mmCIF file of N, CA and C in Angstrom:
data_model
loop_
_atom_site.group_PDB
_atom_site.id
_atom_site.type_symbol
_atom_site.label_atom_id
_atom_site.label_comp_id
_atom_site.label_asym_id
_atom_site.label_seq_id
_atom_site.Cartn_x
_atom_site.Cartn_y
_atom_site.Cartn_z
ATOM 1 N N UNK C 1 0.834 -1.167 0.000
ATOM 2 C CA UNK C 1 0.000 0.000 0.000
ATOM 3 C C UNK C 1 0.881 1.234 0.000
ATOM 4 N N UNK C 2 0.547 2.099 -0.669
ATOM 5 C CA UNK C 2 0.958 3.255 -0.276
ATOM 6 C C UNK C 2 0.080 4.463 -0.334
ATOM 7 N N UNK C 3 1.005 5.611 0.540
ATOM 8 C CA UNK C 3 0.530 6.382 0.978
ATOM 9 C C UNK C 3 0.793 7.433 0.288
ATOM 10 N N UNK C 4 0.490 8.724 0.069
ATOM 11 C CA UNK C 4 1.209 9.903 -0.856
ATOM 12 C C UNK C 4 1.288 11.395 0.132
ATOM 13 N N UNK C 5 1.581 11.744 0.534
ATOM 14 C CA UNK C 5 1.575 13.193 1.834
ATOM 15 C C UNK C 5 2.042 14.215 0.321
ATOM 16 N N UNK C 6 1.038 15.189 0.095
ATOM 17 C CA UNK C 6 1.197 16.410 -0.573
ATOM 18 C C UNK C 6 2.012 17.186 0.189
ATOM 19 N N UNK C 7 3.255 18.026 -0.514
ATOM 20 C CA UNK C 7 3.383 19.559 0.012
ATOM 21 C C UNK C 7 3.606 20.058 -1.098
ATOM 22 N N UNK C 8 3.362 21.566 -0.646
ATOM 23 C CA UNK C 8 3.434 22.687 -2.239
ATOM 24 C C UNK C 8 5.147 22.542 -2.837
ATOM 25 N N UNK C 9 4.725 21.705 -4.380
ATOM 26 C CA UNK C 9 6.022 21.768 -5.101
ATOM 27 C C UNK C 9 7.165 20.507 -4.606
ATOM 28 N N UNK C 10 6.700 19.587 -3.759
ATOM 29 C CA UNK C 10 7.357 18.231 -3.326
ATOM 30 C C UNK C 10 6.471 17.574 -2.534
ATOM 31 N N UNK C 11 6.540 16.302 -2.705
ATOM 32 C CA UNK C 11 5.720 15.375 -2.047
ATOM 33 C C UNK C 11 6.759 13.952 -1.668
ATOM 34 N N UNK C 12 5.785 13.391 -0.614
ATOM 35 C CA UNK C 12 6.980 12.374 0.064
ATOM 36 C C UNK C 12 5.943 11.349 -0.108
ATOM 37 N N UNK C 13 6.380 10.153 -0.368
ATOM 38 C CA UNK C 13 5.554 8.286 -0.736
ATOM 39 C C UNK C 13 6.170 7.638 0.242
ATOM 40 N N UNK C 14 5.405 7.143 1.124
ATOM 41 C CA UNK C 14 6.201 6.184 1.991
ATOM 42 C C UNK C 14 5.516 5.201 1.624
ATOM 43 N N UNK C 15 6.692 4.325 1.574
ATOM 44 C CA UNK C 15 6.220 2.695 0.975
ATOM 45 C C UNK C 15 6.761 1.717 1.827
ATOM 46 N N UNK C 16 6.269 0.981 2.477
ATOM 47 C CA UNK C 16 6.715 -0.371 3.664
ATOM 48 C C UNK C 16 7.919 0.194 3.989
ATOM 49 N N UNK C 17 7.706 1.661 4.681
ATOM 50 C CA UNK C 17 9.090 2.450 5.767
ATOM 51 C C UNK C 17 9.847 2.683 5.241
ATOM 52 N N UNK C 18 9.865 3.233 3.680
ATOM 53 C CA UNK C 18 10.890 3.541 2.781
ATOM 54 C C UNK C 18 10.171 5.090 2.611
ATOM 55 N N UNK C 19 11.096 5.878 2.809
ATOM 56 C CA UNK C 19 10.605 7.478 2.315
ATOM 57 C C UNK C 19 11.152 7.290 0.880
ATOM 58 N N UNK C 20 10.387 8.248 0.172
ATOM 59 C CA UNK C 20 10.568 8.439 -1.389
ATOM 60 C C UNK C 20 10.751 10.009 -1.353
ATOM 61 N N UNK C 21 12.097 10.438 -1.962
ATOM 62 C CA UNK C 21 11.604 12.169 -2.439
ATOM 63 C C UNK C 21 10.711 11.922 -3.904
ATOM 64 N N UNK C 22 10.354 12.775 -3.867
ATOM 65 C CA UNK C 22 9.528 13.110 -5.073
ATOM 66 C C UNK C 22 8.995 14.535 -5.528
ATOM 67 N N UNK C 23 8.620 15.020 -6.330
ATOM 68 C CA UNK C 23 8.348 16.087 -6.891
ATOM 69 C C UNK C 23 7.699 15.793 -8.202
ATOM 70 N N UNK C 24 6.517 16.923 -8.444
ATOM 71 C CA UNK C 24 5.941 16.849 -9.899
ATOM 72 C C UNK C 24 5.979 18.751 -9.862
ATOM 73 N N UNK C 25 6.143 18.931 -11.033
ATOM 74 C CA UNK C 25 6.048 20.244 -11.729
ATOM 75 C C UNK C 25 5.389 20.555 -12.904
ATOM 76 N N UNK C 26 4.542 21.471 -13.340
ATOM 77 C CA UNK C 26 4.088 21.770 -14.469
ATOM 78 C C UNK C 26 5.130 22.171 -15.334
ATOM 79 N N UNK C 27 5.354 22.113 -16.188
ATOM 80 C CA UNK C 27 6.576 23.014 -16.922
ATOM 81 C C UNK C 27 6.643 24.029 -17.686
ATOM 82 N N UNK C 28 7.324 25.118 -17.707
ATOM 83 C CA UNK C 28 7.054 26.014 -18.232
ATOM 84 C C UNK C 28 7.737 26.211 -20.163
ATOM 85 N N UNK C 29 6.868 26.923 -20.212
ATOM 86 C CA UNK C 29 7.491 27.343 -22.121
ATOM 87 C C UNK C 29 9.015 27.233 -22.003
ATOM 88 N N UNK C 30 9.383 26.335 -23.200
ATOM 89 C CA UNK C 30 11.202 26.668 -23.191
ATOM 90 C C UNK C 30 11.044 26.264 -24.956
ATOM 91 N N UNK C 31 12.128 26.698 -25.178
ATOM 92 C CA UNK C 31 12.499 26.097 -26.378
ATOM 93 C C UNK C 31 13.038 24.252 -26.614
ATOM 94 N N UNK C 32 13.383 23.930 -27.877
ATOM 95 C CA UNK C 32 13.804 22.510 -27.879
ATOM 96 C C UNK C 32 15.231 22.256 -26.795
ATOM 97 N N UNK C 33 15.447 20.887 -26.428
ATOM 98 C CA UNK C 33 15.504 20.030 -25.400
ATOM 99 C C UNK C 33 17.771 20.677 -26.235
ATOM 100 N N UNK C 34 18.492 20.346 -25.503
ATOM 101 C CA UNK C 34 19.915 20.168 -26.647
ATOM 102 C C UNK C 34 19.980 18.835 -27.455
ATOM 103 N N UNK C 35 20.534 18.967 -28.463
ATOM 104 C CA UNK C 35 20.516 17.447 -29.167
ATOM 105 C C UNK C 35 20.830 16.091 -28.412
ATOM 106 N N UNK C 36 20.340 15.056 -28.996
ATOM 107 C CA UNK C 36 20.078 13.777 -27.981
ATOM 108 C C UNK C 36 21.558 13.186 -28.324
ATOM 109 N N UNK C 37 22.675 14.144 -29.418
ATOM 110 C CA UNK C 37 23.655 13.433 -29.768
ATOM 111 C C UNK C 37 24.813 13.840 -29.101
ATOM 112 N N UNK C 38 24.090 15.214 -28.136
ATOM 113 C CA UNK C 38 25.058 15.945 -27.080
ATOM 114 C C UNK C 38 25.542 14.905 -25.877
ATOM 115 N N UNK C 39 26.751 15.214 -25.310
ATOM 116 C CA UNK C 39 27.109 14.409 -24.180
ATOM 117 C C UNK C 39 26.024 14.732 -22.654
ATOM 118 N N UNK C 40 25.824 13.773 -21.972
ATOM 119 C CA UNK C 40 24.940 14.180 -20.742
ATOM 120 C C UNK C 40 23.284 14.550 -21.017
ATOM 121 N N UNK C 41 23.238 14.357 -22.512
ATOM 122 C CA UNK C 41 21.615 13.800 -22.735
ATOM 123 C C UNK C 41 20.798 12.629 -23.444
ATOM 124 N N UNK C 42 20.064 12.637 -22.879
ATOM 125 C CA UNK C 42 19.362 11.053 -23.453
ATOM 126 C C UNK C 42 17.472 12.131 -23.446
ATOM 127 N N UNK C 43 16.955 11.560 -24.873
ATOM 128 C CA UNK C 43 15.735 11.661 -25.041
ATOM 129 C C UNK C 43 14.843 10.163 -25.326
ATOM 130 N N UNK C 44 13.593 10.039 -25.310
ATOM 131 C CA UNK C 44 12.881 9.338 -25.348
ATOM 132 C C UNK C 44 11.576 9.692 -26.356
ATOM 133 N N UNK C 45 11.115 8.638 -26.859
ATOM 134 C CA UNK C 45 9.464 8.979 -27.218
ATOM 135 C C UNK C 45 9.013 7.996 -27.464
ATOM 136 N N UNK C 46 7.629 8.033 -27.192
ATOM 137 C CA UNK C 46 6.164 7.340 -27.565
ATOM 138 C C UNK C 46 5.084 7.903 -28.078
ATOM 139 N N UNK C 47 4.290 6.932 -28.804
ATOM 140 C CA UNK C 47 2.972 7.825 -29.548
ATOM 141 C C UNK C 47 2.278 8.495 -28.867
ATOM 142 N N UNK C 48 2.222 9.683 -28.996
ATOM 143 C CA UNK C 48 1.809 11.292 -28.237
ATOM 144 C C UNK C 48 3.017 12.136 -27.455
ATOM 145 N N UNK C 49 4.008 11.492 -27.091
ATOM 146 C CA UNK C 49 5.105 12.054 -26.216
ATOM 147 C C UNK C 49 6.575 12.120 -26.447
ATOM 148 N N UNK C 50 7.527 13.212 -26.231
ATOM 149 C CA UNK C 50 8.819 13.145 -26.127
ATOM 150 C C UNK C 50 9.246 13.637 -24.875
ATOM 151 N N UNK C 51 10.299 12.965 -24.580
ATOM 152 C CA UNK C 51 10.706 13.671 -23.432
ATOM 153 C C UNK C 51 12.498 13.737 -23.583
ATOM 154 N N UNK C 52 13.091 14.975 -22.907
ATOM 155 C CA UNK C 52 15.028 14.766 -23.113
ATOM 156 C C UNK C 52 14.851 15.040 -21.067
ATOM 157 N N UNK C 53 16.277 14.819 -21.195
ATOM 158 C CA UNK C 53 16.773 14.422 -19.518
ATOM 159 C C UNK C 53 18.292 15.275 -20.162
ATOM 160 N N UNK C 54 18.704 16.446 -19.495
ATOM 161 C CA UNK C 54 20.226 17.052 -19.427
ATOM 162 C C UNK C 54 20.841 16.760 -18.271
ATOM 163 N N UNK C 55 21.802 15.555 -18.006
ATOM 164 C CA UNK C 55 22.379 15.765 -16.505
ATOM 165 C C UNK C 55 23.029 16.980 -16.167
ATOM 166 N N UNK C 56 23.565 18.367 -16.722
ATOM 167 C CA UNK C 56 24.083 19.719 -16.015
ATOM 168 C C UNK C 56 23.058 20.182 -16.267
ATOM 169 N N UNK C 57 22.125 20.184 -14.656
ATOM 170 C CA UNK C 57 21.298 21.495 -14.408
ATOM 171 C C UNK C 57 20.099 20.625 -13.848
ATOM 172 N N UNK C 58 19.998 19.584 -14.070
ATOM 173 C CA UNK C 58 18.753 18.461 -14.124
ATOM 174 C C UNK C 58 18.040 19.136 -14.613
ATOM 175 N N UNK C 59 17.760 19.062 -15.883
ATOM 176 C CA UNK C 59 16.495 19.565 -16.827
ATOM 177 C C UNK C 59 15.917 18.512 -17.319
ATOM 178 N N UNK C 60 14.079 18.853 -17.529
ATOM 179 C CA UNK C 60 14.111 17.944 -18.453
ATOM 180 C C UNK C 60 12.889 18.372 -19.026
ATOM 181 N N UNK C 61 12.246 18.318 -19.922
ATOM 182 C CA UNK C 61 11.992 18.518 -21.118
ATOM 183 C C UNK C 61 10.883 17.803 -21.352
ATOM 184 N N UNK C 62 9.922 17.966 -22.198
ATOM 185 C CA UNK C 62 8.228 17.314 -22.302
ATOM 186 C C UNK C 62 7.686 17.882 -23.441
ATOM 187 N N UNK C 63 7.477 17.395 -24.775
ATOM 188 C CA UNK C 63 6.150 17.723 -25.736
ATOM 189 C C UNK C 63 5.325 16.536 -25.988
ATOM 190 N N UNK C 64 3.897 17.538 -26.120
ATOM 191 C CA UNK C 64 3.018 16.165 -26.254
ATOM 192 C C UNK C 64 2.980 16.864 -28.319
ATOM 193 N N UNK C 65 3.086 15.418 -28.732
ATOM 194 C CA UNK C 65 2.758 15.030 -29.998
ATOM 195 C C UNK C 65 1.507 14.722 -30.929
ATOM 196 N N UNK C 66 0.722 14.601 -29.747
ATOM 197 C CA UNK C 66 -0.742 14.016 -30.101
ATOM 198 C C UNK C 66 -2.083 14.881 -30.172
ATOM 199 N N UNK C 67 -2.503 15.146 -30.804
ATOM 200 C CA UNK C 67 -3.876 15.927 -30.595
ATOM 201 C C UNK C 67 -4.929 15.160 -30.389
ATOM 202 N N UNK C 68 -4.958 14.745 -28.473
ATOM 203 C CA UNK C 68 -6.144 13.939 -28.330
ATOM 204 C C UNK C 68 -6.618 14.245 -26.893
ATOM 205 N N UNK C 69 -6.359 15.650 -26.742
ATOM 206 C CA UNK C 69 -6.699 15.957 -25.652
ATOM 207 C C UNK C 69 -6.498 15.721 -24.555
ATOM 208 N N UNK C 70 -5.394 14.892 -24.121
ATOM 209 C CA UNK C 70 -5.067 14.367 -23.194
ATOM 210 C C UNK C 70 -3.053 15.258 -22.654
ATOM 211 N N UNK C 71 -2.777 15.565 -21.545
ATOM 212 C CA UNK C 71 -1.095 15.752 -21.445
ATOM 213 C C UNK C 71 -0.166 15.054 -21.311
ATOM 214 N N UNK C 72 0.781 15.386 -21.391
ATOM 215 C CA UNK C 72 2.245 14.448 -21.973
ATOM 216 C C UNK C 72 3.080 14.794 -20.276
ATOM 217 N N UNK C 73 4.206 13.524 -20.020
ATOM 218 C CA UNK C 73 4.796 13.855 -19.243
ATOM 219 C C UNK C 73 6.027 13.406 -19.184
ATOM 220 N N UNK C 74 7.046 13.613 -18.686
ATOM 221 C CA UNK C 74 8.322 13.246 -18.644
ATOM 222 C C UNK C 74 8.699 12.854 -17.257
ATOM 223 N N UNK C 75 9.371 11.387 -16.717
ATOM 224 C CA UNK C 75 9.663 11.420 -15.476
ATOM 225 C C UNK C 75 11.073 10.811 -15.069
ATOM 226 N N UNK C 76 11.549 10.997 -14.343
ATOM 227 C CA UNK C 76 13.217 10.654 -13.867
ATOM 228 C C UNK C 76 12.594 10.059 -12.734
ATOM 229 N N UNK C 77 13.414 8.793 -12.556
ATOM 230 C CA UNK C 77 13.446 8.229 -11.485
ATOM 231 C C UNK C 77 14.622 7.464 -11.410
ATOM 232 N N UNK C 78 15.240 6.870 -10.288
ATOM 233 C CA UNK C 78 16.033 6.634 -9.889
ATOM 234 C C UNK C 78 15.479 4.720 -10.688
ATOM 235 N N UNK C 79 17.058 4.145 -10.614
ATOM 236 C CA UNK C 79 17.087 3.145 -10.854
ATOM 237 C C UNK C 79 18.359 2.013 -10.065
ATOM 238 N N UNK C 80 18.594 2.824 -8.665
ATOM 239 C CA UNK C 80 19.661 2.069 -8.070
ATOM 240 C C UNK C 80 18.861 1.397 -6.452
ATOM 241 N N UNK C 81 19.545 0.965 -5.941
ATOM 242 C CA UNK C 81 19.226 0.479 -4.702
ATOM 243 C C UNK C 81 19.986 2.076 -3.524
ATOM 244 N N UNK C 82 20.641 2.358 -4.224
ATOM 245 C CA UNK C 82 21.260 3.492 -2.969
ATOM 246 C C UNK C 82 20.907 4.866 -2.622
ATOM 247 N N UNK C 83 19.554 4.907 -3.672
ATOM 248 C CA UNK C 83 18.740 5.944 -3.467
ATOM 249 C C UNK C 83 17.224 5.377 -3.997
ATOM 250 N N UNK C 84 16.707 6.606 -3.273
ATOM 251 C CA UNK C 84 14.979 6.343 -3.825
ATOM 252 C C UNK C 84 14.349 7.486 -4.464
ATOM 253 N N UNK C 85 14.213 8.395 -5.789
ATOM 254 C CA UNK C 85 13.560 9.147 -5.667
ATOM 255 C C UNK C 85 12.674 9.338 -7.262
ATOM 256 N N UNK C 86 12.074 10.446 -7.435
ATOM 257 C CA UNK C 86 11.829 10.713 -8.839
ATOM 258 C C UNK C 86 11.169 11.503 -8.882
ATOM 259 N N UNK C 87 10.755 12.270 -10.228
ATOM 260 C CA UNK C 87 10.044 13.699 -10.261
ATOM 261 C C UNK C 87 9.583 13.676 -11.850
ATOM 262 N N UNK C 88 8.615 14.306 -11.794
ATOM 263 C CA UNK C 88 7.971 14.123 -13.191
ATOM 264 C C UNK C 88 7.546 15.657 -13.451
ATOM 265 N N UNK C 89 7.492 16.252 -14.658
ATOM 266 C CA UNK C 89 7.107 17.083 -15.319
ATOM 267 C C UNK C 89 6.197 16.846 -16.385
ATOM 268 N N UNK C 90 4.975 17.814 -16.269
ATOM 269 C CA UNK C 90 4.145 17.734 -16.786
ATOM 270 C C UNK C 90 3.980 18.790 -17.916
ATOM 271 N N UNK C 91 3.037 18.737 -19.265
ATOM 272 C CA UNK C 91 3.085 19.345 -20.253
ATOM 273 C C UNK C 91 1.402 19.248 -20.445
ATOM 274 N N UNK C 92 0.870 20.380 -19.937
ATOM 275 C CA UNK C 92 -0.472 20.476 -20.553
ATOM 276 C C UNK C 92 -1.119 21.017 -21.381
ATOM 277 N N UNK C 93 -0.233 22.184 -22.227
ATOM 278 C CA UNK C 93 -0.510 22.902 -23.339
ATOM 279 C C UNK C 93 -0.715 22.673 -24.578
ATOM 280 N N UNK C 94 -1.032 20.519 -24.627
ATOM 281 C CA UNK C 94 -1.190 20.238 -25.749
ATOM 282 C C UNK C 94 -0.080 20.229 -26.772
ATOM 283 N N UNK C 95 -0.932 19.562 -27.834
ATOM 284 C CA UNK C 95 0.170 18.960 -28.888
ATOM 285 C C UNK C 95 0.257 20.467 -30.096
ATOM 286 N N UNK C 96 -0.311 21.699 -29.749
ATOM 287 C CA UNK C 96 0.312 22.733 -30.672
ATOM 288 C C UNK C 96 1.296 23.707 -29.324
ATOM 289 N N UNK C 97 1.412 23.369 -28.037
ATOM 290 C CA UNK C 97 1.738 24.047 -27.342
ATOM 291 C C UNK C 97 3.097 23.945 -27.201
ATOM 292 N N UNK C 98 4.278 23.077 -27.906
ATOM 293 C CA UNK C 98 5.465 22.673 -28.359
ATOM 294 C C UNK C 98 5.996 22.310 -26.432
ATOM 295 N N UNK C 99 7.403 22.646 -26.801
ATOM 296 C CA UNK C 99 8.334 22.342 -25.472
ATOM 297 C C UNK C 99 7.955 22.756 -24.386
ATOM 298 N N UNK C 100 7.972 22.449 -23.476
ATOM 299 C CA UNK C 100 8.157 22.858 -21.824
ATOM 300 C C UNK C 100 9.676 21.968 -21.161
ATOM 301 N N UNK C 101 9.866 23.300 -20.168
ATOM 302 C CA UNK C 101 10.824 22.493 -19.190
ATOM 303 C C UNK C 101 10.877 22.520 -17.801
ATOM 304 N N UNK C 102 10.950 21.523 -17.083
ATOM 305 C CA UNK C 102 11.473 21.384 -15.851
ATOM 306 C C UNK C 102 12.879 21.745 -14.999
ATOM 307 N N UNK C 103 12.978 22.315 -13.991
ATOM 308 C CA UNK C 103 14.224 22.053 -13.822
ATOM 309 C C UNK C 103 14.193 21.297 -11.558
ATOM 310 N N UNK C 104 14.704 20.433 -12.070
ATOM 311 C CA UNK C 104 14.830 19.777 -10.727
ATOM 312 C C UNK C 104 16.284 19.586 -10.289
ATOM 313 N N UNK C 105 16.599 19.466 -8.668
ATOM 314 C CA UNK C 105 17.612 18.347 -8.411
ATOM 315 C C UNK C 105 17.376 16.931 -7.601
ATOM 316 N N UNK C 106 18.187 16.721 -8.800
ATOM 317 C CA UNK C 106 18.591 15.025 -8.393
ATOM 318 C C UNK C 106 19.764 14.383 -7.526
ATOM 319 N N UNK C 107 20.275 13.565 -7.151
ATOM 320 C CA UNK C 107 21.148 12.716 -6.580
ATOM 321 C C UNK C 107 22.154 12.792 -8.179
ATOM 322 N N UNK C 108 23.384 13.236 -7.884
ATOM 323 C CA UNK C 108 23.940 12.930 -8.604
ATOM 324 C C UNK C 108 24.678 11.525 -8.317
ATOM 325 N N UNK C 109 25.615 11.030 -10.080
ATOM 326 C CA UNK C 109 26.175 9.770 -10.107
ATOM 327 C C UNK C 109 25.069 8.769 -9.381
ATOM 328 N N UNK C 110 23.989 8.984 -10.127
ATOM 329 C CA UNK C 110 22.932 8.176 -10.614
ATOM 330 C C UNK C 110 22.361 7.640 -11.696
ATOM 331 N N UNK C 111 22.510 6.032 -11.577
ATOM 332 C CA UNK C 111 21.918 6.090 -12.712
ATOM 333 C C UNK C 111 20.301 5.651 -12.504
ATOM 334 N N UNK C 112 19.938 5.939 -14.039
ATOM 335 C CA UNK C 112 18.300 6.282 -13.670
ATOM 336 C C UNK C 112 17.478 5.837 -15.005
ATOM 337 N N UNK C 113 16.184 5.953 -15.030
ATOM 338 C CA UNK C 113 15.126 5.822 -16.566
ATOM 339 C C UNK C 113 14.046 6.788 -16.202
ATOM 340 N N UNK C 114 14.333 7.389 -17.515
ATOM 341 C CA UNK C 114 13.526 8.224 -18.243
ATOM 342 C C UNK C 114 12.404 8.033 -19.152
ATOM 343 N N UNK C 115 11.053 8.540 -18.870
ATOM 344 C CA UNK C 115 9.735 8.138 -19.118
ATOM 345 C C UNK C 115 9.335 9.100 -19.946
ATOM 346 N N UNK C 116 8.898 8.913 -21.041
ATOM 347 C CA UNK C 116 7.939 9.870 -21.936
ATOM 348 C C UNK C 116 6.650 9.213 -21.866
ATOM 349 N N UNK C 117 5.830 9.715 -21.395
ATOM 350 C CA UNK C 117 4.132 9.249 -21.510
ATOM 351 C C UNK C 117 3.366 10.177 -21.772
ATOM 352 N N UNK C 118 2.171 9.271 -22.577
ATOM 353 C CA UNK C 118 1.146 10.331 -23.005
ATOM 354 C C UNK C 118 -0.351 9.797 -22.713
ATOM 355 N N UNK C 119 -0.805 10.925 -22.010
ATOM 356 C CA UNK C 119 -2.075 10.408 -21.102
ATOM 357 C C UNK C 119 -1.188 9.806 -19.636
ATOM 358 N N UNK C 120 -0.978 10.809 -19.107
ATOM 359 C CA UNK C 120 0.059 10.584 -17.550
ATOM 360 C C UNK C 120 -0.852 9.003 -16.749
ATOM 361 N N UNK C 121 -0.116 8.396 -16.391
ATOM 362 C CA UNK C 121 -0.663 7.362 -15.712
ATOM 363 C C UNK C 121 -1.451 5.947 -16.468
ATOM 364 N N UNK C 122 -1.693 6.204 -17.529
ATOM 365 C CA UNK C 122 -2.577 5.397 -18.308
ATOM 366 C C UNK C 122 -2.405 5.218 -19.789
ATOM 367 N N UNK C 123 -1.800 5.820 -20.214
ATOM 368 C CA UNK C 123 -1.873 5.652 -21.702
ATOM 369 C C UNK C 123 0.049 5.173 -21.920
ATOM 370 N N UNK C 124 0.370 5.468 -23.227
ATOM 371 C CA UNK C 124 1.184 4.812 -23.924
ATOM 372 C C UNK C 124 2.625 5.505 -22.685
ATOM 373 N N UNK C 125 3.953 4.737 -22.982
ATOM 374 C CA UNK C 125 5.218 5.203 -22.429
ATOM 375 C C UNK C 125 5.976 4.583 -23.083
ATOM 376 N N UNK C 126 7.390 4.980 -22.859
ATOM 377 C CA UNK C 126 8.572 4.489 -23.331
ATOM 378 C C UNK C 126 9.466 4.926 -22.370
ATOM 379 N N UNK C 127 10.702 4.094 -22.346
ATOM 380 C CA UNK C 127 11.902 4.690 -21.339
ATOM 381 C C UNK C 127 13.508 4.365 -21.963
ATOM 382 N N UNK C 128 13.839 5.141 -21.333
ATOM 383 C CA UNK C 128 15.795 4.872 -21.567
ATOM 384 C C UNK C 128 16.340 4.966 -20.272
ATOM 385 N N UNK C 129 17.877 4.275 -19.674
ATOM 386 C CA UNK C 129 18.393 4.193 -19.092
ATOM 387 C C UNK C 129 19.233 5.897 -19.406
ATOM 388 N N UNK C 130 19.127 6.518 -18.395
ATOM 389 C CA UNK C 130 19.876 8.276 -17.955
ATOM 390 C C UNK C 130 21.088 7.770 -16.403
ATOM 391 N N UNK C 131 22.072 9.076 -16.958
ATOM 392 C CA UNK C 131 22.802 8.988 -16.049
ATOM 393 C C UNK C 131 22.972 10.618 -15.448
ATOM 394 N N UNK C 132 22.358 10.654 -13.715
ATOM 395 C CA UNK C 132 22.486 12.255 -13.560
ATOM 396 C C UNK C 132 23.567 13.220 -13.319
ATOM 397 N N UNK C 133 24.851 12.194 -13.406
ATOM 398 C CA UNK C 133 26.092 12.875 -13.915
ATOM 399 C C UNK C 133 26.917 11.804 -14.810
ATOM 400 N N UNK C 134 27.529 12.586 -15.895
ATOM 401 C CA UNK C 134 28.182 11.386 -16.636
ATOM 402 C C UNK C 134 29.471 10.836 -15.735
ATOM 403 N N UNK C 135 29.443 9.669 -16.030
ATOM 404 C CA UNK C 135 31.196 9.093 -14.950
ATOM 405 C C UNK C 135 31.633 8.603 -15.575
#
């Protein structure tokens, strides 16, 4: 079971006595993500969604693709045993409303997967293995 405790702009999941950081953000207007062929980024997509992950600065990045009325989201989460956390950014301005960005911090010298989904929680995703500092 779990539990979810809201606070403004971070929220904490405790799961069988495990605290989770966490965070969700709306994201604001930005331009495109840096190329996915740059060092320290990895992008993702699925039908309706893209998402990029920059390890300098923890950014990350969200367009929805789809015109079906539904928003697109991008999420980082951790993928080690020596931390627990993750944060998702959300994109609700629709599929003519182009880029948004997030900017969070993470645990660095983490490695992690990166989620592009469209229709948050329920509809289509895809992921890649991210690292939140390169080593």
């Amino acid at each position: 079971m779990r539990a979810l405790i809201v606070v403004p702009a971070m929220a904490a999941a405790i799961t069988a006595g495990t605290v989770t950081a966490a965070s969700a953000a709306t994201g604001v207007p930005s331009g495109p993500p840096p190329s996915a062929s740059d060092p320290g980024v990895w992008c993702v997509s699925t039908s309706g969604a893209k998402a990029c992950f920059a390890e300098y600065g923890d950014r990350v990045w969200v367009k929805d693709t789809k015109k079906n009325g539904a928003s697109a989201a991008a999420t980082i989460k951790d993928d080690s045993s020596s931390s627990n956390w993750y944060r998702e950014c959300f994109n609700r301005r629709g599929a003519d409303g182009g880029w948004v960005r997030c900017n969070f911090n993470v645990p660095e010298y983490n490695k992690g997967v990166l989620w592009a989904v469209n229709k948050p929680f329920v509809g289509n995703s895809a992921s890649t293995t991210i690292w939140t500092s390169i080593i």
